DNA sequence: GGCATGTTTCGGCGGGGGCCGAAGCATCAG
DNA sequence: CTGATGCTTCGGCCCCCGCCGAAACATGCC
């Protein structure tokens, strides 16, 4: 069986505050160096190095050597999914546990994150929830807590927008029997589902490729561009609040 | 935002070996007392009590007082989902990490668990994977890594067997637009998906209610009864290996 | 009331592990 | 070659937290 020790170890790796910060910082799917992650976690590079070695040995992260740099990234979608689900539970805790616990990081940066960000390979935050709502309302996508699917009209709609529903299909296994599934992902800032999985990744790729949203400096936050604003308004009747 | 500290705390709660053992022991959805959980984790009741208090305070567990007993259970499907996803990652680690690490609990009990068990509210193990395979092969259910759905024939088939696809529907939100979704769940012993979510829970309820499978003593393992064997053979062409 | 059982609280022990400074390798620039 | 940069290794400090024994509290049975 899966030893419960392996189970506990995986959780322990996530459970340390420094490591948690690094993992969260990698949730947008980018690959960062030890130094950058050390800064994100507020520790020295050598301490970060130790943590990263453990995370890599535990198969939560994968590294790519490039010259004298070592780029660390989330090892697999399974790990990303695990981190998402832990976030969902942590958010649920916060919902009830409003005791005067340590207030962590409330600032403009958080506002930007809540508004729109990437979550491993798909969009998240207020923007993503709005998009999901509009797509559901237009009957382009069906969503429930257990799963979701693209309708025929939805597939046509997304294709017309330029979303590539074939790319990486074999890897993602997002389609079988001619049907494109998509996974709902509970947004930790909105507490409502947005679109993840194969379809979510395709949408996110398209938005970035066409310049509708742009990554903000070096964070997970993204900004909607003027072009993106126009497209969202025209295609989804979605107005971006200023 | 969800403080990364809340995120790390949730993971820390799972990361302790004793707590992990207790949580795994509760994954079948039952409610157990502190003493029983202490035994499962191999610690004294007072230590277990401390752990359980922390797990409850962290909203991972919920307790129900009943006389002088306090019954502990997984607090929500979100928590169960989180534990599942951690298991999936831990199983992936084990796949590669075959070093002579401490071998934990290999015995007949594990064989029974690998064979068939409950996983919070649905079936898991070899049996569940077989059922999923047969349902997919018969085009009763569509599955992919991102999601799954019951086909019209599948709904008819399950209804005929006595699976109640309406019960708890409003809560589970398993249906919208007349479509019943189901969630794939990576089985940690088989490394292949079985059926979770709304449909998985409905199937499990039916199997237990009709006496096709029965819980084994006080564990998560289940046994297929003679009746169940006959039904599975007749309806799904599924033979239970002895 | 008296006793048994389940659970919590308290106190103290001990170990694992996170942290940093300093030094040692690797890689690249000049 | 020399220096700068990124990363790792080593050593030692220290604190957190898991653990148990003992005792107190709560509940139920006789």
PDB file of C-alpha atoms in Angstrom, chain A:
ATOM      1  CA  UNK A   1       0.000   0.000   0.000  1.00  0.00           C
ATOM      2  CA  UNK A   2       0.993   3.597  -0.124  1.00  0.00           C
ATOM      3  CA  UNK A   3       2.744   3.812   3.186  1.00  0.00           C
ATOM      4  CA  UNK A   4       1.096   6.339   5.399  1.00  0.00           C
ATOM      5  CA  UNK A   5       4.613   7.613   5.976  1.00  0.00           C
ATOM      6  CA  UNK A   6       4.904   8.568   2.310  1.00  0.00           C
ATOM      7  CA  UNK A   7       1.533  10.235   2.685  1.00  0.00           C
ATOM      8  CA  UNK A   8       2.634  12.173   5.740  1.00  0.00           C
ATOM      9  CA  UNK A   9       5.946  13.077   4.123  1.00  0.00           C
ATOM     10  CA  UNK A  10       4.250  14.614   1.124  1.00  0.00           C
ATOM     11  CA  UNK A  11       2.117  16.735   3.422  1.00  0.00           C
ATOM     12  CA  UNK A  12       5.089  17.623   5.614  1.00  0.00           C
ATOM     13  CA  UNK A  13       6.920  18.949   2.582  1.00  0.00           C
ATOM     14  CA  UNK A  14       4.064  21.367   1.974  1.00  0.00           C
ATOM     15  CA  UNK A  15       3.567  22.102   5.652  1.00  0.00           C
ATOM     16  CA  UNK A  16       6.645  24.174   6.300  1.00  0.00           C
ATOM     17  CA  UNK A  17       5.940  27.904   5.916  1.00  0.00           C
ATOM     18  CA  UNK A  18       9.041  28.572   3.862  1.00  0.00           C
ATOM     19  CA  UNK A  19       8.380  25.680   1.516  1.00  0.00           C
ATOM     20  CA  UNK A  20       4.714  26.597   1.301  1.00  0.00           C
ATOM     21  CA  UNK A  21       5.635  30.088   0.178  1.00  0.00           C
ATOM     22  CA  UNK A  22       7.928  28.720  -2.475  1.00  0.00           C
ATOM     23  CA  UNK A  23       5.323  26.278  -3.757  1.00  0.00           C
ATOM     24  CA  UNK A  24       2.663  28.954  -3.886  1.00  0.00           C
ATOM     25  CA  UNK A  25       5.112  31.147  -5.759  1.00  0.00           C
ATOM     26  CA  UNK A  26       5.520  28.395  -8.335  1.00  0.00           C
ATOM     27  CA  UNK A  27       1.822  27.751  -8.753  1.00  0.00           C
ATOM     28  CA  UNK A  28       1.710  29.839 -11.910  1.00  0.00           C
ATOM     29  CA  UNK A  29       3.748  27.197 -13.674  1.00  0.00           C
ATOM     30  CA  UNK A  30       6.900  29.245 -14.099  1.00  0.00           C
ATOM     31  CA  UNK A  31      10.359  27.940 -13.271  1.00  0.00           C
ATOM     32  CA  UNK A  32      12.312  30.011 -10.771  1.00  0.00           C
ATOM     33  CA  UNK A  33      15.822  29.908  -9.339  1.00  0.00           C
ATOM     34  CA  UNK A  34      16.703  29.186  -5.739  1.00  0.00           C
ATOM     35  CA  UNK A  35      17.595  32.792  -5.131  1.00  0.00           C
ATOM     36  CA  UNK A  36      14.278  34.088  -6.389  1.00  0.00           C
ATOM     37  CA  UNK A  37      12.415  31.541  -4.307  1.00  0.00           C
ATOM     38  CA  UNK A  38      14.500  32.400  -1.269  1.00  0.00           C
ATOM     39  CA  UNK A  39      13.398  35.988  -1.649  1.00  0.00           C
ATOM     40  CA  UNK A  40       9.776  34.924  -2.029  1.00  0.00           C
ATOM     41  CA  UNK A  41       9.990  32.916   1.173  1.00  0.00           C
ATOM     42  CA  UNK A  42      12.014  35.450   3.101  1.00  0.00           C
ATOM     43  CA  UNK A  43      14.967  33.179   3.845  1.00  0.00           C
ATOM     44  CA  UNK A  44      18.598  32.970   2.817  1.00  0.00           C
ATOM     45  CA  UNK A  45      19.552  31.167  -0.390  1.00  0.00           C
ATOM     46  CA  UNK A  46      21.323  28.333   1.389  1.00  0.00           C
ATOM     47  CA  UNK A  47      18.264  27.584   3.486  1.00  0.00           C
ATOM     48  CA  UNK A  48      16.120  27.726   0.388  1.00  0.00           C
ATOM     49  CA  UNK A  49      18.540  25.390  -1.315  1.00  0.00           C
ATOM     50  CA  UNK A  50      18.016  22.814   1.380  1.00  0.00           C
ATOM     51  CA  UNK A  51      14.257  23.086   1.102  1.00  0.00           C
ATOM     52  CA  UNK A  52      14.374  22.852  -2.667  1.00  0.00           C
ATOM     53  CA  UNK A  53      16.538  19.754  -2.476  1.00  0.00           C
ATOM     54  CA  UNK A  54      13.967  18.117  -0.231  1.00  0.00           C
ATOM     55  CA  UNK A  55      11.087  19.153  -2.446  1.00  0.00           C
ATOM     56  CA  UNK A  56      12.883  17.822  -5.488  1.00  0.00           C
ATOM     57  CA  UNK A  57      13.843  14.580  -3.791  1.00  0.00           C
ATOM     58  CA  UNK A  58      10.215  14.244  -2.800  1.00  0.00           C
ATOM     59  CA  UNK A  59       9.156  14.662  -6.427  1.00  0.00           C
ATOM     60  CA  UNK A  60       7.103  17.738  -5.742  1.00  0.00           C
ATOM     61  CA  UNK A  61       9.427  19.865  -7.827  1.00  0.00           C
ATOM     62  CA  UNK A  62      11.472  19.212 -10.929  1.00  0.00           C
ATOM     63  CA  UNK A  63      14.667  21.086 -11.753  1.00  0.00           C
ATOM     64  CA  UNK A  64      16.247  22.072 -15.025  1.00  0.00           C
ATOM     65  CA  UNK A  65      19.887  22.991 -15.074  1.00  0.00           C
ATOM     66  CA  UNK A  66      20.769  25.841 -17.341  1.00  0.00           C
ATOM     67  CA  UNK A  67      24.299  27.052 -17.007  1.00  0.00           C
ATOM     68  CA  UNK A  68      24.902  28.002 -13.426  1.00  0.00           C
ATOM     69  CA  UNK A  69      21.219  28.443 -12.777  1.00  0.00           C
ATOM     70  CA  UNK A  70      18.849  25.768 -11.594  1.00  0.00           C
ATOM     71  CA  UNK A  71      15.246  26.390 -12.479  1.00  0.00           C
ATOM     72  CA  UNK A  72      12.656  24.806 -10.218  1.00  0.00           C
ATOM     73  CA  UNK A  73       9.071  24.132 -11.227  1.00  0.00           C
ATOM     74  CA  UNK A  74       6.055  22.140 -10.030  1.00  0.00           C
ATOM     75  CA  UNK A  75       6.745  18.548 -11.026  1.00  0.00           C
ATOM     76  CA  UNK A  76       3.328  17.514 -12.301  1.00  0.00           C
ATOM     77  CA  UNK A  77      -0.322  18.387 -12.573  1.00  0.00           C
ATOM     78  CA  UNK A  78      -0.935  15.940  -9.741  1.00  0.00           C
ATOM     79  CA  UNK A  79       1.161  18.136  -7.467  1.00  0.00           C
ATOM     80  CA  UNK A  80      -0.561  21.278  -8.707  1.00  0.00           C
ATOM     81  CA  UNK A  81      -3.896  19.662  -8.078  1.00  0.00           C
ATOM     82  CA  UNK A  82      -2.821  18.721  -4.565  1.00  0.00           C
ATOM     83  CA  UNK A  83      -1.745  22.274  -3.828  1.00  0.00           C
ATOM     84  CA  UNK A  84      -5.037  23.601  -5.176  1.00  0.00           C
ATOM     85  CA  UNK A  85      -7.040  21.282  -2.975  1.00  0.00           C
ATOM     86  CA  UNK A  86      -5.013  22.251   0.090  1.00  0.00           C
ATOM     87  CA  UNK A  87      -5.690  25.882  -0.752  1.00  0.00           C
ATOM     88  CA  UNK A  88      -9.382  25.164  -0.970  1.00  0.00           C
ATOM     89  CA  UNK A  89      -9.325  23.652   2.511  1.00  0.00           C
ATOM     90  CA  UNK A  90      -7.209  26.475   3.877  1.00  0.00           C
ATOM     91  CA  UNK A  91      -9.632  28.999   2.404  1.00  0.00           C
ATOM     92  CA  UNK A  92     -12.524  27.146   3.997  1.00  0.00           C
ATOM     93  CA  UNK A  93     -10.749  27.357   7.318  1.00  0.00           C
ATOM     94  CA  UNK A  94     -10.324  31.067   6.929  1.00  0.00           C
ATOM     95  CA  UNK A  95     -13.997  31.444   6.195  1.00  0.00           C
ATOM     96  CA  UNK A  96     -14.912  30.350   9.661  1.00  0.00           C
ATOM     97  CA  UNK A  97     -11.777  31.080  11.574  1.00  0.00           C
ATOM     98  CA  UNK A  98     -12.025  34.834  11.685  1.00  0.00           C
ATOM     99  CA  UNK A  99     -10.280  35.079  15.018  1.00  0.00           C
ATOM    100  CA  UNK A 100      -7.661  37.825  15.310  1.00  0.00           C
ATOM    101  CA  UNK A 101      -4.989  35.528  13.995  1.00  0.00           C
ATOM    102  CA  UNK A 102      -1.908  36.975  12.385  1.00  0.00           C
ATOM    103  CA  UNK A 103      -2.988  39.006   9.422  1.00  0.00           C
ATOM    104  CA  UNK A 104      -0.712  38.133   6.583  1.00  0.00           C
ATOM    105  CA  UNK A 105       0.156  40.284   3.635  1.00  0.00           C
ATOM    106  CA  UNK A 106      -2.697  42.541   2.879  1.00  0.00           C
ATOM    107  CA  UNK A 107      -1.693  45.018   0.245  1.00  0.00           C
ATOM    108  CA  UNK A 108      -2.138  46.168  -3.318  1.00  0.00           C
ATOM    109  CA  UNK A 109      -0.310  43.105  -4.481  1.00  0.00           C
ATOM    110  CA  UNK A 110      -2.990  40.912  -2.952  1.00  0.00           C
ATOM    111  CA  UNK A 111      -5.723  42.937  -4.571  1.00  0.00           C
ATOM    112  CA  UNK A 112      -4.132  42.319  -7.950  1.00  0.00           C
ATOM    113  CA  UNK A 113      -3.873  38.626  -7.168  1.00  0.00           C
ATOM    114  CA  UNK A 114      -7.475  38.385  -6.110  1.00  0.00           C
ATOM    115  CA  UNK A 115      -8.485  40.138  -9.280  1.00  0.00           C
ATOM    116  CA  UNK A 116      -6.725  37.944 -11.818  1.00  0.00           C
ATOM    117  CA  UNK A 117      -3.868  35.493 -11.628  1.00  0.00           C
ATOM    118  CA  UNK A 118      -2.640  32.281 -13.106  1.00  0.00           C
ATOM    119  CA  UNK A 119      -3.074  29.049 -11.194  1.00  0.00           C
ATOM    120  CA  UNK A 120      -0.528  26.576 -12.511  1.00  0.00           C
ATOM    121  CA  UNK A 121      -1.810  26.398 -16.096  1.00  0.00           C
ATOM    122  CA  UNK A 122      -5.151  28.187 -16.028  1.00  0.00           C
ATOM    123  CA  UNK A 123      -6.613  31.538 -15.011  1.00  0.00           C
ATOM    124  CA  UNK A 124      -7.942  32.188 -11.521  1.00  0.00           C
ATOM    125  CA  UNK A 125      -9.320  34.986  -9.406  1.00  0.00           C
ATOM    126  CA  UNK A 126     -12.244  37.317  -9.998  1.00  0.00           C
ATOM    127  CA  UNK A 127     -11.631  37.411 -13.735  1.00  0.00           C
ATOM    128  CA  UNK A 128     -11.623  33.646 -14.126  1.00  0.00           C
ATOM    129  CA  UNK A 129     -14.788  33.243 -12.097  1.00  0.00           C
ATOM    130  CA  UNK A 130     -16.514  35.879 -14.237  1.00  0.00           C
ATOM    131  CA  UNK A 131     -15.435  34.139 -17.415  1.00  0.00           C
ATOM    132  CA  UNK A 132     -16.684  30.820 -16.074  1.00  0.00           C
ATOM    133  CA  UNK A 133     -20.027  32.377 -15.158  1.00  0.00           C
ATOM    134  CA  UNK A 134     -20.465  33.893 -18.587  1.00  0.00           C
ATOM    135  CA  UNK A 135     -19.528  30.687 -20.366  1.00  0.00           C
ATOM    136  CA  UNK A 136     -21.971  28.744 -18.222  1.00  0.00           C
ATOM    137  CA  UNK A 137     -24.724  31.321 -18.740  1.00  0.00           C
ATOM    138  CA  UNK A 138     -24.243  31.118 -22.502  1.00  0.00           C
ATOM    139  CA  UNK A 139     -24.488  27.338 -22.308  1.00  0.00           C
ATOM    140  CA  UNK A 140     -20.985  27.040 -23.682  1.00  0.00           C
ATOM    141  CA  UNK A 141     -19.813  25.093 -20.673  1.00  0.00           C
ATOM    142  CA  UNK A 142     -21.525  22.917 -18.087  1.00  0.00           C
ATOM    143  CA  UNK A 143     -20.122  23.001 -14.577  1.00  0.00           C
ATOM    144  CA  UNK A 144     -20.858  21.256 -11.330  1.00  0.00           C
ATOM    145  CA  UNK A 145     -18.877  20.374  -8.269  1.00  0.00           C
ATOM    146  CA  UNK A 146     -18.070  16.997  -9.770  1.00  0.00           C
ATOM    147  CA  UNK A 147     -17.036  17.997 -13.242  1.00  0.00           C
ATOM    148  CA  UNK A 148     -17.778  19.923 -16.338  1.00  0.00           C
ATOM    149  CA  UNK A 149     -17.878  19.712 -20.081  1.00  0.00           C
ATOM    150  CA  UNK A 150     -17.713  21.848 -23.141  1.00  0.00           C
ATOM    151  CA  UNK A 151     -20.893  21.875 -25.208  1.00  0.00           C
ATOM    152  CA  UNK A 152     -20.808  21.686 -28.992  1.00  0.00           C
ATOM    153  CA  UNK A 153     -21.621  25.384 -29.177  1.00  0.00           C
ATOM    154  CA  UNK A 154     -18.925  26.056 -26.616  1.00  0.00           C
ATOM    155  CA  UNK A 155     -16.334  24.245 -28.670  1.00  0.00           C
ATOM    156  CA  UNK A 156     -17.302  26.248 -31.732  1.00  0.00           C
ATOM    157  CA  UNK A 157     -17.243  29.479 -29.764  1.00  0.00           C
ATOM    158  CA  UNK A 158     -13.811  28.881 -28.275  1.00  0.00           C
ATOM    159  CA  UNK A 159     -12.401  27.726 -31.591  1.00  0.00           C
ATOM    160  CA  UNK A 160     -13.604  30.899 -33.210  1.00  0.00           C
ATOM    161  CA  UNK A 161     -11.842  32.925 -30.526  1.00  0.00           C
ATOM    162  CA  UNK A 162      -8.640  31.074 -31.283  1.00  0.00           C
ATOM    163  CA  UNK A 163      -8.505  28.718 -28.335  1.00  0.00           C
ATOM    164  CA  UNK A 164      -6.585  25.668 -29.471  1.00  0.00           C
ATOM    165  CA  UNK A 165      -8.470  22.673 -28.154  1.00  0.00           C
ATOM    166  CA  UNK A 166      -6.169  20.168 -29.784  1.00  0.00           C
ATOM    167  CA  UNK A 167      -2.778  21.197 -28.462  1.00  0.00           C
ATOM    168  CA  UNK A 168      -1.415  18.796 -25.920  1.00  0.00           C
ATOM    169  CA  UNK A 169      -4.607  16.814 -26.065  1.00  0.00           C
ATOM    170  CA  UNK A 170      -2.868  13.497 -26.037  1.00  0.00           C
ATOM    171  CA  UNK A 171      -0.988  14.371 -22.878  1.00  0.00           C
ATOM    172  CA  UNK A 172      -3.865  15.934 -21.062  1.00  0.00           C
ATOM    173  CA  UNK A 173      -6.349  13.285 -22.076  1.00  0.00           C
ATOM    174  CA  UNK A 174      -8.971  15.975 -22.000  1.00  0.00           C
ATOM    175  CA  UNK A 175     -11.087  14.325 -24.629  1.00  0.00           C
ATOM    176  CA  UNK A 176     -12.543  10.903 -24.991  1.00  0.00           C
ATOM    177  CA  UNK A 177     -15.540   9.783 -26.969  1.00  0.00           C
ATOM    178  CA  UNK A 178     -15.502  13.078 -28.775  1.00  0.00           C
ATOM    179  CA  UNK A 179     -16.300  15.003 -25.631  1.00  0.00           C
ATOM    180  CA  UNK A 180     -14.118  17.682 -24.072  1.00  0.00           C
ATOM    181  CA  UNK A 181     -14.217  17.647 -20.305  1.00  0.00           C
ATOM    182  CA  UNK A 182     -13.079  20.350 -18.032  1.00  0.00           C
ATOM    183  CA  UNK A 183     -12.402  20.380 -14.350  1.00  0.00           C
ATOM    184  CA  UNK A 184     -13.878  22.928 -11.972  1.00  0.00           C
ATOM    185  CA  UNK A 185     -11.388  24.364  -9.520  1.00  0.00           C
ATOM    186  CA  UNK A 186     -12.557  26.116  -6.396  1.00  0.00           C
ATOM    187  CA  UNK A 187     -11.134  29.601  -6.482  1.00  0.00           C
ATOM    188  CA  UNK A 188      -9.611  30.344  -3.096  1.00  0.00           C
ATOM    189  CA  UNK A 189     -10.179  34.062  -3.260  1.00  0.00           C
ATOM    190  CA  UNK A 190     -13.685  33.983  -4.731  1.00  0.00           C
ATOM    191  CA  UNK A 191     -14.858  30.731  -3.155  1.00  0.00           C
ATOM    192  CA  UNK A 192     -16.580  29.821  -6.387  1.00  0.00           C
ATOM    193  CA  UNK A 193     -15.457  27.555  -9.206  1.00  0.00           C
ATOM    194  CA  UNK A 194     -13.457  28.625 -12.197  1.00  0.00           C
ATOM    195  CA  UNK A 195     -12.412  26.551 -15.179  1.00  0.00           C
ATOM    196  CA  UNK A 196      -9.358  24.360 -14.786  1.00  0.00           C
ATOM    197  CA  UNK A 197      -8.120  21.225 -16.440  1.00  0.00           C
ATOM    198  CA  UNK A 198      -7.656  20.853 -20.148  1.00  0.00           C
ATOM    199  CA  UNK A 199     -10.091  23.562 -21.226  1.00  0.00           C
ATOM    200  CA  UNK A 200      -8.871  25.988 -18.579  1.00  0.00           C
ATOM    201  CA  UNK A 201      -5.294  25.564 -19.728  1.00  0.00           C
ATOM    202  CA  UNK A 202      -6.283  26.066 -23.370  1.00  0.00           C
ATOM    203  CA  UNK A 203      -8.149  29.258 -22.541  1.00  0.00           C
ATOM    204  CA  UNK A 204      -5.247  30.573 -20.490  1.00  0.00           C
ATOM    205  CA  UNK A 205      -2.740  29.800 -23.249  1.00  0.00           C
ATOM    206  CA  UNK A 206      -4.912  31.617 -25.748  1.00  0.00           C
ATOM    207  CA  UNK A 207      -5.359  34.693 -23.569  1.00  0.00           C
ATOM    208  CA  UNK A 208      -1.627  34.982 -23.028  1.00  0.00           C
ATOM    209  CA  UNK A 209      -0.699  34.222 -26.628  1.00  0.00           C
ATOM    210  CA  UNK A 210      -3.094  36.793 -28.046  1.00  0.00           C
ATOM    211  CA  UNK A 211      -2.113  39.404 -25.532  1.00  0.00           C
ATOM    212  CA  UNK A 212      -5.493  39.656 -23.857  1.00  0.00           C
ATOM    213  CA  UNK A 213      -3.902  39.284 -20.478  1.00  0.00           C
ATOM    214  CA  UNK A 214      -0.290  39.868 -19.503  1.00  0.00           C
ATOM    215  CA  UNK A 215       1.770  38.636 -16.589  1.00  0.00           C
ATOM    216  CA  UNK A 216       2.547  41.335 -14.056  1.00  0.00           C
ATOM    217  CA  UNK A 217       6.260  41.810 -13.308  1.00  0.00           C
ATOM    218  CA  UNK A 218       7.362  38.638 -11.631  1.00  0.00           C
ATOM    219  CA  UNK A 219       4.225  37.516  -9.810  1.00  0.00           C
ATOM    220  CA  UNK A 220       1.310  35.241 -10.512  1.00  0.00           C
ATOM    221  CA  UNK A 221      -0.933  38.234 -11.037  1.00  0.00           C
ATOM    222  CA  UNK A 222      -2.053  39.119 -14.539  1.00  0.00           C
ATOM    223  CA  UNK A 223      -3.536  42.235 -16.069  1.00  0.00           C
ATOM    224  CA  UNK A 224      -6.222  42.477 -18.701  1.00  0.00           C
ATOM    225  CA  UNK A 225      -4.949  44.517 -21.646  1.00  0.00           C
ATOM    226  CA  UNK A 226      -7.019  46.984 -23.641  1.00  0.00           C
ATOM    227  CA  UNK A 227      -7.371  44.430 -26.399  1.00  0.00           C
ATOM    228  CA  UNK A 228      -8.427  41.817 -23.904  1.00  0.00           C
ATOM    229  CA  UNK A 229     -10.943  44.180 -22.410  1.00  0.00           C
ATOM    230  CA  UNK A 230     -12.474  44.755 -25.819  1.00  0.00           C
ATOM    231  CA  UNK A 231     -12.607  41.047 -26.627  1.00  0.00           C
ATOM    232  CA  UNK A 232     -14.147  40.126 -23.282  1.00  0.00           C
ATOM    233  CA  UNK A 233     -16.760  42.828 -23.636  1.00  0.00           C
ATOM    234  CA  UNK A 234     -17.629  41.901 -27.201  1.00  0.00           C
ATOM    235  CA  UNK A 235     -17.599  38.141 -26.847  1.00  0.00           C
ATOM    236  CA  UNK A 236     -18.738  37.558 -23.293  1.00  0.00           C
ATOM    237  CA  UNK A 237     -20.455  40.800 -22.360  1.00  0.00           C
ATOM    238  CA  UNK A 238     -17.954  41.014 -19.544  1.00  0.00           C
ATOM    239  CA  UNK A 239     -16.918  44.434 -18.345  1.00  0.00           C
ATOM    240  CA  UNK A 240     -13.706  44.767 -16.399  1.00  0.00           C
ATOM    241  CA  UNK A 241     -14.224  46.933 -13.364  1.00  0.00           C
ATOM    242  CA  UNK A 242     -11.636  49.638 -12.908  1.00  0.00           C
TER     243      UNK A 242
END
